[in-house]
mmCIF file of C-alpha atoms in Angstrom:
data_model
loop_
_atom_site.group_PDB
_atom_site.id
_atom_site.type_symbol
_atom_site.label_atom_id
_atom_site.label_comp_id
_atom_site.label_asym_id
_atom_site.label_seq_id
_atom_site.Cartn_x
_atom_site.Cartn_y
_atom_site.Cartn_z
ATOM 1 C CA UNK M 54 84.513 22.823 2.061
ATOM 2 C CA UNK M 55 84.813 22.755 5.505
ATOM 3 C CA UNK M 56 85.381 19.791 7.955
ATOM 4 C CA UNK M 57 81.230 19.919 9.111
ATOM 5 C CA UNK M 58 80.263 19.485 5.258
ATOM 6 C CA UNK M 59 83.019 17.074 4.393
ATOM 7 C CA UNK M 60 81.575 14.917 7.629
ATOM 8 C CA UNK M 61 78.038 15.251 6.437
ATOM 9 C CA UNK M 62 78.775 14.018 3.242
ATOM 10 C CA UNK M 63 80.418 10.791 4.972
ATOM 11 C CA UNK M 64 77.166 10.286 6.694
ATOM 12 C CA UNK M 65 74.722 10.836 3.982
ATOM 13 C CA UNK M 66 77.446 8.631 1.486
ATOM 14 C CA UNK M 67 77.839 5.763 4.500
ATOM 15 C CA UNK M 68 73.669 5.777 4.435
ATOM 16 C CA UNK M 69 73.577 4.875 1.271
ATOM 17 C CA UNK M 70 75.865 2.468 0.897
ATOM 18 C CA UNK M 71 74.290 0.463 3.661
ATOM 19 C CA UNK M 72 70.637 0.745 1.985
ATOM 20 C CA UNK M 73 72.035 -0.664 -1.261
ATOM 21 C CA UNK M 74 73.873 -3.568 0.969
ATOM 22 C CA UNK M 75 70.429 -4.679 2.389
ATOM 23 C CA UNK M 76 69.080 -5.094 -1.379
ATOM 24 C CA UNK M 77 67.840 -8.830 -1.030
ATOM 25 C CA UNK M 78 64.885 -10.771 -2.393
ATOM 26 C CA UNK M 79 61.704 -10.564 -1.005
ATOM 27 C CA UNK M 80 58.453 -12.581 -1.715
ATOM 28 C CA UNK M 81 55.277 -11.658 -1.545
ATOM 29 C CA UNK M 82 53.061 -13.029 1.336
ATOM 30 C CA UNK M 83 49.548 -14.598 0.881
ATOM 31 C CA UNK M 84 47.320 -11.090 1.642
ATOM 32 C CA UNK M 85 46.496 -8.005 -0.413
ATOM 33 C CA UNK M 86 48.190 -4.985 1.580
ATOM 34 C CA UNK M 87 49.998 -2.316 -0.909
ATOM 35 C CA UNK M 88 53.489 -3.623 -2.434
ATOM 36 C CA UNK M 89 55.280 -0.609 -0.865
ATOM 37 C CA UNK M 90 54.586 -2.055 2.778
ATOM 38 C CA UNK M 91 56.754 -4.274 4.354
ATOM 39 C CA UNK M 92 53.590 -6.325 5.837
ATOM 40 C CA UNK M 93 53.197 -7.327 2.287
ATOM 41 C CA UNK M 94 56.717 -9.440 1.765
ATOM 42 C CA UNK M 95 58.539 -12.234 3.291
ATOM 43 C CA UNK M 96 62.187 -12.296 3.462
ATOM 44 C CA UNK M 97 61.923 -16.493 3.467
ATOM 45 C CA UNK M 98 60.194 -18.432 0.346
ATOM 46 C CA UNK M 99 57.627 -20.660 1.839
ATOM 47 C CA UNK M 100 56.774 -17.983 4.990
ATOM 48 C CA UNK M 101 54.931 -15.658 6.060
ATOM 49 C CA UNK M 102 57.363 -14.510 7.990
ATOM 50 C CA UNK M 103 59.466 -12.394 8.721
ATOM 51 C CA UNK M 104 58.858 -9.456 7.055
ATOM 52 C CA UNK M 105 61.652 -7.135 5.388
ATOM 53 C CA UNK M 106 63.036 -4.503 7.625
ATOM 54 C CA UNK M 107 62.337 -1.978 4.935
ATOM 55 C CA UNK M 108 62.226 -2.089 0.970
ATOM 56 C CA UNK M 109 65.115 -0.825 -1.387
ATOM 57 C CA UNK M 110 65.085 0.418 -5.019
ATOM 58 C CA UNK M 111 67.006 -2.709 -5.640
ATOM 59 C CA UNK M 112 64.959 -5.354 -4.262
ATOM 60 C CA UNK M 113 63.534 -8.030 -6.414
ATOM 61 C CA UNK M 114 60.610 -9.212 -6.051
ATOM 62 C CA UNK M 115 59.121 -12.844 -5.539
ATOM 63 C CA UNK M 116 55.202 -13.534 -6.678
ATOM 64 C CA UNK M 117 55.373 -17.510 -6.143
ATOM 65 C CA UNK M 118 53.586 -20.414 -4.739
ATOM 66 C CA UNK M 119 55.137 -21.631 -1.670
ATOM 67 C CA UNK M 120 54.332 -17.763 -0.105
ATOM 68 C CA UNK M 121 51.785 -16.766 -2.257
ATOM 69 C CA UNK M 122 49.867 -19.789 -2.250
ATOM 70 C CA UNK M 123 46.554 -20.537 -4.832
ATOM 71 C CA UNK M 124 44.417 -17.686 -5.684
ATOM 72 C CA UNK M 125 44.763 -14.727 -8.545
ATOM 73 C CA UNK M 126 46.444 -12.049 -6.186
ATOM 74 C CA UNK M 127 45.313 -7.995 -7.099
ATOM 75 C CA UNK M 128 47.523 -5.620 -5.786
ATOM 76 C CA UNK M 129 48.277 -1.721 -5.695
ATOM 77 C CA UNK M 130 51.860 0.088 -5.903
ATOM 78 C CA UNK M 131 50.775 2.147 -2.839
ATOM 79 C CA UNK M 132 52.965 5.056 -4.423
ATOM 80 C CA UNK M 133 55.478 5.319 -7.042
ATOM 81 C CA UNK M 134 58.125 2.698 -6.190
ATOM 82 C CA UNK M 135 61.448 1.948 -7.661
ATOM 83 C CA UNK M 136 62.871 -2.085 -7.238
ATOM 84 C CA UNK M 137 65.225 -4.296 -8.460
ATOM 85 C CA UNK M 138 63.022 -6.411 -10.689
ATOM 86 C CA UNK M 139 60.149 -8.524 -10.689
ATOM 87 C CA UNK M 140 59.137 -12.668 -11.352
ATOM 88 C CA UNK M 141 56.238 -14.883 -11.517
ATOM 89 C CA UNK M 142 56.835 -18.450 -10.691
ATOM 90 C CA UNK M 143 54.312 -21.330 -9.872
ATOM 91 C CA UNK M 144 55.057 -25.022 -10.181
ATOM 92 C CA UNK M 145 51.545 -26.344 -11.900
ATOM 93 C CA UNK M 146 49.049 -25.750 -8.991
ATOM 94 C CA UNK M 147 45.983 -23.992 -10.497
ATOM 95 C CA UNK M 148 43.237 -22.278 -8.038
ATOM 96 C CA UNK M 149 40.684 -24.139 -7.079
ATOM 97 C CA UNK M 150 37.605 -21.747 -7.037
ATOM 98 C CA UNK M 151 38.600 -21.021 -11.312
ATOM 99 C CA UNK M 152 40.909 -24.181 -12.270
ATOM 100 C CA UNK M 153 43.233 -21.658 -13.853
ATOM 101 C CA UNK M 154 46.991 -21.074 -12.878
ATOM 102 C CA UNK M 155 47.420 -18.047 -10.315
ATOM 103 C CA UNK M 156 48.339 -14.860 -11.810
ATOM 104 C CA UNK M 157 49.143 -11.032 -10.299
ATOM 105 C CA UNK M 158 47.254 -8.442 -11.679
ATOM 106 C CA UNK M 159 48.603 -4.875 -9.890
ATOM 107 C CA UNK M 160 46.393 -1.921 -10.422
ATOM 108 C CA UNK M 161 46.654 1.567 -12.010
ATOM 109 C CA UNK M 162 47.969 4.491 -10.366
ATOM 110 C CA UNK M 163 51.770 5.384 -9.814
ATOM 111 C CA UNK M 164 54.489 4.237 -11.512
ATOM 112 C CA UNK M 165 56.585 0.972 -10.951
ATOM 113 C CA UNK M 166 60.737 1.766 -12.036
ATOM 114 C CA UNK M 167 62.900 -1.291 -13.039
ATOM 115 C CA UNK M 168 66.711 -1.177 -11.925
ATOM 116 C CA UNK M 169 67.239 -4.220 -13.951
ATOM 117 C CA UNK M 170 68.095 -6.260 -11.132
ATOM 118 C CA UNK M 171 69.173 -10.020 -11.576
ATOM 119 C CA UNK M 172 66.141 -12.745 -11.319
ATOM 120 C CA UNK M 173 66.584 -16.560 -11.598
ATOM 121 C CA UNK M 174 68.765 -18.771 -9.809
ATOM 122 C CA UNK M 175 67.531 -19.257 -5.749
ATOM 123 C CA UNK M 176 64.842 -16.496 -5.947
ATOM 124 C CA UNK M 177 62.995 -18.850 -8.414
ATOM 125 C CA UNK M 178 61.983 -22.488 -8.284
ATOM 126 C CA UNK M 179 63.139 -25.007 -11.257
ATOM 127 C CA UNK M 180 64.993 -22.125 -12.710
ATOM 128 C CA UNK M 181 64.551 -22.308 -16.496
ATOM 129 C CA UNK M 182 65.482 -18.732 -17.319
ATOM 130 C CA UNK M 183 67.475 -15.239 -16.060
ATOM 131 C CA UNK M 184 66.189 -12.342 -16.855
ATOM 132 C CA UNK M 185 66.765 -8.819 -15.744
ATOM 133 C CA UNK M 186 63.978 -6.219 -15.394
ATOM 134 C CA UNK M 187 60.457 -9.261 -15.425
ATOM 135 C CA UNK M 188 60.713 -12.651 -15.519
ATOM 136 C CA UNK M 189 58.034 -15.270 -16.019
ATOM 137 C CA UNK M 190 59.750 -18.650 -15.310
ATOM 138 C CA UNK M 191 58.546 -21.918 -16.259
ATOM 139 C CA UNK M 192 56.437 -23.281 -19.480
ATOM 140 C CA UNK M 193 53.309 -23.400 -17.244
ATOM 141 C CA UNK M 194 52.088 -21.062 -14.807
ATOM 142 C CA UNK M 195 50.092 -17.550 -14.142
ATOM 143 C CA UNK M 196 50.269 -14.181 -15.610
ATOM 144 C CA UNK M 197 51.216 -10.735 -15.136
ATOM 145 C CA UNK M 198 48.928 -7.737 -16.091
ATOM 146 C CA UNK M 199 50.756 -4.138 -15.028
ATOM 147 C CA UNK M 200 47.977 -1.455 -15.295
ATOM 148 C CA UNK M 201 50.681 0.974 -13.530
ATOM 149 C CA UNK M 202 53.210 2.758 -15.671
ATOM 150 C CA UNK M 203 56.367 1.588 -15.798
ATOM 151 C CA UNK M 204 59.914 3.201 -16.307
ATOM 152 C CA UNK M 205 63.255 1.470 -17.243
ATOM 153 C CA UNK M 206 66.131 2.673 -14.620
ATOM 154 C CA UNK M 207 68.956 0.491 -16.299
ATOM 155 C CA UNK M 208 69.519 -1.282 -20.063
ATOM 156 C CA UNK M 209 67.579 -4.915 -19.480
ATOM 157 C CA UNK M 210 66.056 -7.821 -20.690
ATOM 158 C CA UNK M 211 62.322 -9.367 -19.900
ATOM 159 C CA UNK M 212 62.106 -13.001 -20.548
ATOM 160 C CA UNK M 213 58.535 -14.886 -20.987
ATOM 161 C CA UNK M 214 58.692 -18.266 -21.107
ATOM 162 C CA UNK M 215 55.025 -19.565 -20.806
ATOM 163 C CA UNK M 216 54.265 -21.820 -23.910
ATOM 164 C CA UNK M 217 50.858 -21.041 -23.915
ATOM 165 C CA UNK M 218 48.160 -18.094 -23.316
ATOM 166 C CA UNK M 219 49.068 -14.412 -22.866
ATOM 167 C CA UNK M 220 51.955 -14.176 -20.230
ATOM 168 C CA UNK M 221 52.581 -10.404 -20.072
ATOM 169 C CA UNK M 222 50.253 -7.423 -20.480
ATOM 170 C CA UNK M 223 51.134 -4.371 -19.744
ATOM 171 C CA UNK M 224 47.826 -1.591 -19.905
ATOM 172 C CA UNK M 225 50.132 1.317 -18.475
ATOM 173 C CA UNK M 226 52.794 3.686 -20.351
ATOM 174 C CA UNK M 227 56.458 2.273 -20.505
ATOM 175 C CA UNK M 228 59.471 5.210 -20.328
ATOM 176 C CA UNK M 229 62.509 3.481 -21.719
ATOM 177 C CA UNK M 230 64.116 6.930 -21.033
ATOM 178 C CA UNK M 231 67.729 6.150 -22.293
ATOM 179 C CA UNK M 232 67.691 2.441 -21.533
ATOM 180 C CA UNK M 233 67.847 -0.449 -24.212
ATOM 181 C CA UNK M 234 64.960 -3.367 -23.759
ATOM 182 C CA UNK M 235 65.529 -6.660 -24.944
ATOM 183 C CA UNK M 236 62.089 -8.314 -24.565
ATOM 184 C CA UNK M 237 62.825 -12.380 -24.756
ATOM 185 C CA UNK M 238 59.559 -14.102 -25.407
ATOM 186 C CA UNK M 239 60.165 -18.115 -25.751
ATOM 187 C CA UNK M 240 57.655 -20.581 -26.907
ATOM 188 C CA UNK M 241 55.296 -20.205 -29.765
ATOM 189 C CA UNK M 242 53.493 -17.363 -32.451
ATOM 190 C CA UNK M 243 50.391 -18.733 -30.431
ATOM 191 C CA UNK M 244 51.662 -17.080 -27.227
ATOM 192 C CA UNK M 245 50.811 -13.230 -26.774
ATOM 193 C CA UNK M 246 52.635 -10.451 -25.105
ATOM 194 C CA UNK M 247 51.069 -7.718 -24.751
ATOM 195 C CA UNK M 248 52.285 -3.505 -24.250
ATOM 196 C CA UNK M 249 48.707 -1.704 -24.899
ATOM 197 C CA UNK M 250 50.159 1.762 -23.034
ATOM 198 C CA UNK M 251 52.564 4.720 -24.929
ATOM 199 C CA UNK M 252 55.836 3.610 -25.011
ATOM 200 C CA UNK M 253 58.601 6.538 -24.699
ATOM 201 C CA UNK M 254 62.329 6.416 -25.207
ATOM 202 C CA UNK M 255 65.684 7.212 -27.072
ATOM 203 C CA UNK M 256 67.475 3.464 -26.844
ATOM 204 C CA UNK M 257 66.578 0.446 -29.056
ATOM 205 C CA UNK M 258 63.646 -2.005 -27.765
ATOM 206 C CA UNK M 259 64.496 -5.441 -29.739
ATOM 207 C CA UNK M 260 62.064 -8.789 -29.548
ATOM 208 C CA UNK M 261 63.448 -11.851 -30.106
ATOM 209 C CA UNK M 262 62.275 -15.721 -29.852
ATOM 210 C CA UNK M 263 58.972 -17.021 -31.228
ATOM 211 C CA UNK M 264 55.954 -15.386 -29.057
ATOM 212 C CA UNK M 265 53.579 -12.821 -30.341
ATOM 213 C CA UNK M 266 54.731 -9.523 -29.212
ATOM 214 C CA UNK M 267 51.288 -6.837 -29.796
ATOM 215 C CA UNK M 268 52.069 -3.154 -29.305
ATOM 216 C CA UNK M 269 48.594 -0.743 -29.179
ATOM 217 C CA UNK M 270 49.930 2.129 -27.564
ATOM 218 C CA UNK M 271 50.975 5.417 -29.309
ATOM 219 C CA UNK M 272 54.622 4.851 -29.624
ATOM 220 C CA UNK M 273 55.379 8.402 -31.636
ATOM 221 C CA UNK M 274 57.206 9.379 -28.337
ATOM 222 C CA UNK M 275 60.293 6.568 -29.053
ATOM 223 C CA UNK M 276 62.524 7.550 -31.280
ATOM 224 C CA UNK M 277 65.183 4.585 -30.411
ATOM 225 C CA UNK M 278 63.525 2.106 -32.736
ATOM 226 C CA UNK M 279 62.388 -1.279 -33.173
ATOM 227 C CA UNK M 280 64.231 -4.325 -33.720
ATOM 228 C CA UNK M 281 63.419 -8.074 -34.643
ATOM 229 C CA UNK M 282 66.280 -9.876 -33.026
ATOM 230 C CA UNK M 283 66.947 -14.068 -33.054
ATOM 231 C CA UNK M 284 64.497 -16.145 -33.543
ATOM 232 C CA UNK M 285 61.872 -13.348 -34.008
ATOM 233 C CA UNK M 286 58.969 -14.435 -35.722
#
Protein backbone atom coordinates (compact mmCIF):
# COMPACT_ATOMS: atom_id res chain seq x y z
CA UNK A 1 0.00 0.00 0.00
CA UNK A 2 1.43 3.03 -0.84
CA UNK A 3 1.58 6.40 1.10
CA UNK A 4 -1.48 8.04 -1.46
CA UNK A 5 -3.82 4.96 -0.43
CA UNK A 6 -2.76 4.80 3.17
CA UNK A 7 -3.72 8.84 3.20
CA UNK A 8 -6.99 8.20 1.49
CA UNK A 9 -7.98 5.79 3.83
CA UNK A 10 -7.28 8.46 6.74
CA UNK A 11 -9.64 10.72 4.98
CA UNK A 12 -12.43 8.47 4.11
CA UNK A 13 -11.88 6.78 8.03
CA UNK A 14 -11.65 10.63 9.63
CA UNK A 15 -15.20 11.24 7.52
CA UNK A 16 -16.74 8.84 9.16
CA UNK A 17 -15.90 9.18 12.38
CA UNK A 18 -17.08 12.76 12.36
CA UNK A 19 -20.64 11.73 10.78
CA UNK A 20 -21.16 9.24 13.61
CA UNK A 21 -19.99 12.18 16.21
CA UNK A 22 -22.85 14.48 14.93
CA UNK A 23 -25.48 11.53 15.72
CA UNK A 24 -27.91 13.66 18.00
CA UNK A 25 -31.67 13.77 18.48
CA UNK A 26 -33.79 15.42 16.28
CA UNK A 27 -37.60 16.18 16.47
CA UNK A 28 -39.86 16.44 14.06
CA UNK A 29 -41.28 19.95 13.17
CA UNK A 30 -45.04 20.79 12.79
CA UNK A 31 -45.25 20.30 8.59
CA UNK A 32 -45.43 17.27 6.31
CA UNK A 33 -42.09 17.45 4.13
CA UNK A 34 -40.35 13.80 3.65
CA UNK A 35 -38.46 12.45 6.94
CA UNK A 36 -35.18 12.25 4.94
CA UNK A 37 -35.08 16.22 4.65
CA UNK A 38 -33.58 18.23 7.07
CA UNK A 39 -36.57 20.94 6.66
CA UNK A 40 -38.54 18.29 8.35
CA UNK A 41 -36.59 18.18 12.00
CA UNK A 42 -35.64 20.46 14.71
CA UNK A 43 -32.52 20.05 16.56
CA UNK A 44 -34.42 21.92 19.81
CA UNK A 45 -37.76 20.27 21.45
CA UNK A 46 -40.30 22.97 21.49
CA UNK A 47 -38.85 24.74 17.94
CA UNK A 48 -39.10 24.98 14.80
CA UNK A 49 -35.91 25.80 14.53
CA UNK A 50 -33.02 25.19 13.67
CA UNK A 51 -32.94 22.54 11.50
CA UNK A 52 -30.22 19.61 11.55
CA UNK A 53 -27.21 20.23 9.45
CA UNK A 54 -27.73 16.86 7.87
CA UNK A 55 -29.25 13.41 9.11
CA UNK A 56 -27.12 10.31 10.27
CA UNK A 57 -27.92 6.55 10.35
CA UNK A 58 -27.77 7.05 14.04
CA UNK A 59 -30.08 9.75 14.71
CA UNK A 60 -33.11 9.23 16.80
CA UNK A 61 -35.94 10.53 16.16
CA UNK A 62 -38.48 12.80 18.18
CA UNK A 63 -42.47 12.72 17.09
CA UNK A 64 -43.73 14.89 20.22
CA UNK A 65 -45.92 17.68 21.23
CA UNK A 66 -44.03 20.68 22.07
CA UNK A 67 -42.61 20.52 18.07
CA UNK A 68 -45.11 18.59 16.62
CA UNK A 69 -47.95 20.21 18.08
CA UNK A 70 -51.96 18.78 17.79
CA UNK A 71 -52.92 17.13 14.66
CA UNK A 72 -52.44 13.25 13.32
CA UNK A 73 -49.11 13.91 11.30
CA UNK A 74 -48.76 11.52 7.73
CA UNK A 75 -45.48 11.30 6.54
CA UNK A 76 -43.24 9.57 3.75
CA UNK A 77 -39.56 8.03 4.17
CA UNK A 78 -38.58 10.03 1.03
CA UNK A 79 -36.11 7.01 0.28
CA UNK A 80 -34.79 4.17 2.13
CA UNK A 81 -33.30 5.64 5.33
CA UNK A 82 -31.31 4.13 8.07
CA UNK A 83 -31.57 6.03 11.92
CA UNK A 84 -30.90 5.52 15.27
CA UNK A 85 -34.39 4.82 16.53
CA UNK A 86 -37.67 6.20 16.77
CA UNK A 87 -40.42 7.57 19.80
CA UNK A 88 -43.82 8.85 20.17
CA UNK A 89 -44.46 11.03 23.10
CA UNK A 90 -47.47 13.41 23.89
CA UNK A 91 -48.43 14.62 27.34
CA UNK A 92 -52.53 14.23 27.15
CA UNK A 93 -53.39 16.95 24.52
CA UNK A 94 -55.81 15.34 22.00
CA UNK A 95 -56.58 17.22 18.48
CA UNK A 96 -59.16 19.29 18.39
CA UNK A 97 -60.79 18.78 14.89
CA UNK A 98 -61.15 14.51 16.10
CA UNK A 99 -60.80 14.67 20.11
CA UNK A 100 -58.37 11.80 19.74
CA UNK A 101 -54.61 11.80 20.88
CA UNK A 102 -52.14 12.70 17.88
CA UNK A 103 -50.60 9.84 16.23
CA UNK A 104 -47.86 9.39 13.09
CA UNK A 105 -48.90 7.35 10.46
CA UNK A 106 -45.70 7.17 7.73
CA UNK A 107 -46.57 5.77 4.38
CA UNK A 108 -45.50 2.81 2.19
CA UNK A 109 -42.64 2.78 0.00
CA UNK A 110 -38.87 2.28 1.04
CA UNK A 111 -37.62 0.83 3.86
CA UNK A 112 -36.96 2.41 7.39
CA UNK A 113 -33.51 0.44 9.18
CA UNK A 114 -33.26 0.53 13.05
CA UNK A 115 -29.60 0.86 14.56
CA UNK A 116 -31.08 0.30 17.89
CA UNK A 117 -30.19 3.55 19.12
CA UNK A 118 -30.94 4.61 22.83
CA UNK A 119 -34.51 6.51 23.41
CA UNK A 120 -35.77 7.85 26.80
CA UNK A 121 -34.18 10.04 29.15
CA UNK A 122 -34.01 14.05 27.68
CA UNK A 123 -35.24 13.11 24.15
CA UNK A 124 -38.61 12.24 25.86
CA UNK A 125 -40.89 14.09 28.24
CA UNK A 126 -41.96 12.36 31.76
CA UNK A 127 -39.74 9.53 30.82
CA UNK A 128 -41.51 6.32 31.89
CA UNK A 129 -39.57 3.89 29.72
CA UNK A 130 -36.04 3.17 27.54
CA UNK A 131 -36.24 1.42 24.79
CA UNK A 132 -33.95 0.78 21.90
CA UNK A 133 -35.15 0.41 18.29
CA UNK A 134 -39.36 2.27 18.96
CA UNK A 135 -40.54 3.61 21.85
CA UNK A 136 -44.03 4.73 22.76
CA UNK A 137 -43.69 6.56 26.14
CA UNK A 138 -46.35 7.32 28.45
CA UNK A 139 -49.81 5.40 29.46
CA UNK A 140 -51.73 7.93 27.29
CA UNK A 141 -50.97 9.27 24.04
CA UNK A 142 -51.02 8.66 19.99
CA UNK A 143 -50.03 5.87 17.81
CA UNK A 144 -47.67 4.64 15.37
CA UNK A 145 -48.74 2.86 12.08
CA UNK A 146 -45.38 1.95 9.78
CA UNK A 147 -46.74 0.99 6.29
CA UNK A 148 -42.86 1.07 5.17
CA UNK A 149 -40.75 -2.01 5.66
CA UNK A 150 -38.60 -2.12 8.25
CA UNK A 151 -35.12 -3.84 8.90
CA UNK A 152 -33.32 -4.45 12.28
CA UNK A 153 -29.48 -3.11 11.97
CA UNK A 154 -28.55 -4.10 15.68
CA UNK A 155 -30.10 -6.76 18.53
CA UNK A 156 -33.00 -4.35 20.30
CA UNK A 157 -35.88 -3.92 22.24
CA UNK A 158 -39.39 -1.95 21.35
CA UNK A 159 -41.26 -0.92 24.37
CA UNK A 160 -45.19 0.08 24.21
CA UNK A 161 -46.46 1.42 27.05
CA UNK A 162 -49.98 2.84 26.14
CA UNK A 163 -52.61 1.18 28.52
CA UNK A 164 -55.18 1.39 26.16
CA UNK A 165 -56.07 1.07 22.23
CA UNK A 166 -53.67 -0.27 19.59
CA UNK A 167 -50.21 1.50 20.06
CA UNK A 168 -48.11 -0.10 17.29
CA UNK A 169 -49.03 -1.38 13.83
CA UNK A 170 -46.80 -2.19 11.59
CA UNK A 171 -48.54 -3.01 7.72
CA UNK A 172 -44.92 -3.37 6.11
CA UNK A 173 -42.37 -6.49 6.12
CA UNK A 174 -39.89 -6.60 9.17
CA UNK A 175 -36.10 -8.20 8.27
CA UNK A 176 -34.70 -9.17 11.63
CA UNK A 177 -31.72 -10.32 9.46
CA UNK A 178 -29.41 -11.67 12.30
CA UNK A 179 -30.67 -9.38 15.05
CA UNK A 180 -32.63 -10.53 18.27
CA UNK A 181 -36.09 -8.40 19.02
CA UNK A 182 -37.35 -8.11 22.32
CA UNK A 183 -40.79 -6.51 21.79
CA UNK A 184 -41.87 -5.03 25.51
CA UNK A 185 -45.55 -4.34 25.43
CA UNK A 186 -46.77 -3.00 29.08
CA UNK A 187 -50.29 -2.55 30.15
CA UNK A 188 -53.13 -4.87 29.51
CA UNK A 189 -54.46 -8.20 27.12
CA UNK A 190 -56.93 -5.32 26.04
CA UNK A 191 -54.07 -3.40 24.38
CA UNK A 192 -53.08 -4.53 20.70
CA UNK A 193 -49.84 -4.55 18.88
CA UNK A 194 -49.95 -5.17 15.78
CA UNK A 195 -47.05 -6.75 12.84
CA UNK A 196 -49.58 -7.53 9.77
CA UNK A 197 -46.31 -7.61 7.15
CA UNK A 198 -43.75 -10.96 6.56
CA UNK A 199 -41.45 -11.08 9.14
CA UNK A 200 -37.83 -12.51 8.09
CA UNK A 201 -34.90 -13.51 10.23
CA UNK A 202 -32.39 -16.04 11.86
CA UNK A 203 -32.30 -14.50 15.72
CA UNK A 204 -35.04 -15.01 18.37
CA UNK A 205 -38.06 -12.33 18.47
CA UNK A 206 -39.41 -12.73 22.27
CA UNK A 207 -42.74 -10.72 23.67
CA UNK A 208 -43.00 -10.11 27.02
CA UNK A 209 -45.46 -8.01 29.46
CA UNK A 210 -49.26 -8.14 29.25
CA UNK A 211 -50.39 -6.44 25.74
CA UNK A 212 -51.82 -8.31 22.86
CA UNK A 213 -49.13 -8.93 20.44
CA UNK A 214 -51.17 -10.06 16.70
CA UNK A 215 -48.86 -11.35 13.98
CA UNK A 216 -50.79 -11.73 10.23
CA UNK A 217 -47.94 -11.75 8.11
CA UNK A 218 -46.34 -14.89 6.52
CA UNK A 219 -43.59 -15.51 8.92
CA UNK A 220 -42.23 -18.96 7.05
CA UNK A 221 -39.14 -16.75 6.19
CA UNK A 222 -37.90 -16.66 10.24
CA UNK A 223 -36.40 -19.42 11.26
CA UNK A 224 -35.03 -17.78 14.73
CA UNK A 225 -38.24 -18.51 16.60
CA UNK A 226 -40.72 -17.24 18.88
CA UNK A 227 -40.57 -16.70 22.44
CA UNK A 228 -43.09 -15.76 25.33
CA UNK A 229 -40.83 -14.00 27.75
CA UNK A 230 -41.96 -12.32 31.47
CA UNK A 231 -45.03 -11.46 32.05
CA UNK A 232 -46.30 -12.66 28.61
CA UNK A 233 -49.79 -13.25 28.53
Amino acid sequence: MNNTTKFLGLCIALAFAAAQAQAADIYKVNNTDNLNTVTSWSTTSGSQTPNPGSLTTADNWYFNQATMTAGTKTVSLGGNMTIGGMALDWSGTTDPGSGNYSSLVINSGNTLTLNGGTLGGTGVAGSNYTATGILLNRGTGGTITINANVALGANQSWVTGRSSGTPLTINGNVAAGGYTLLLNMVSSSSVVNTIKGAITGTAKITKQREATLVLNGDNCGHSGGFQLGAGAG
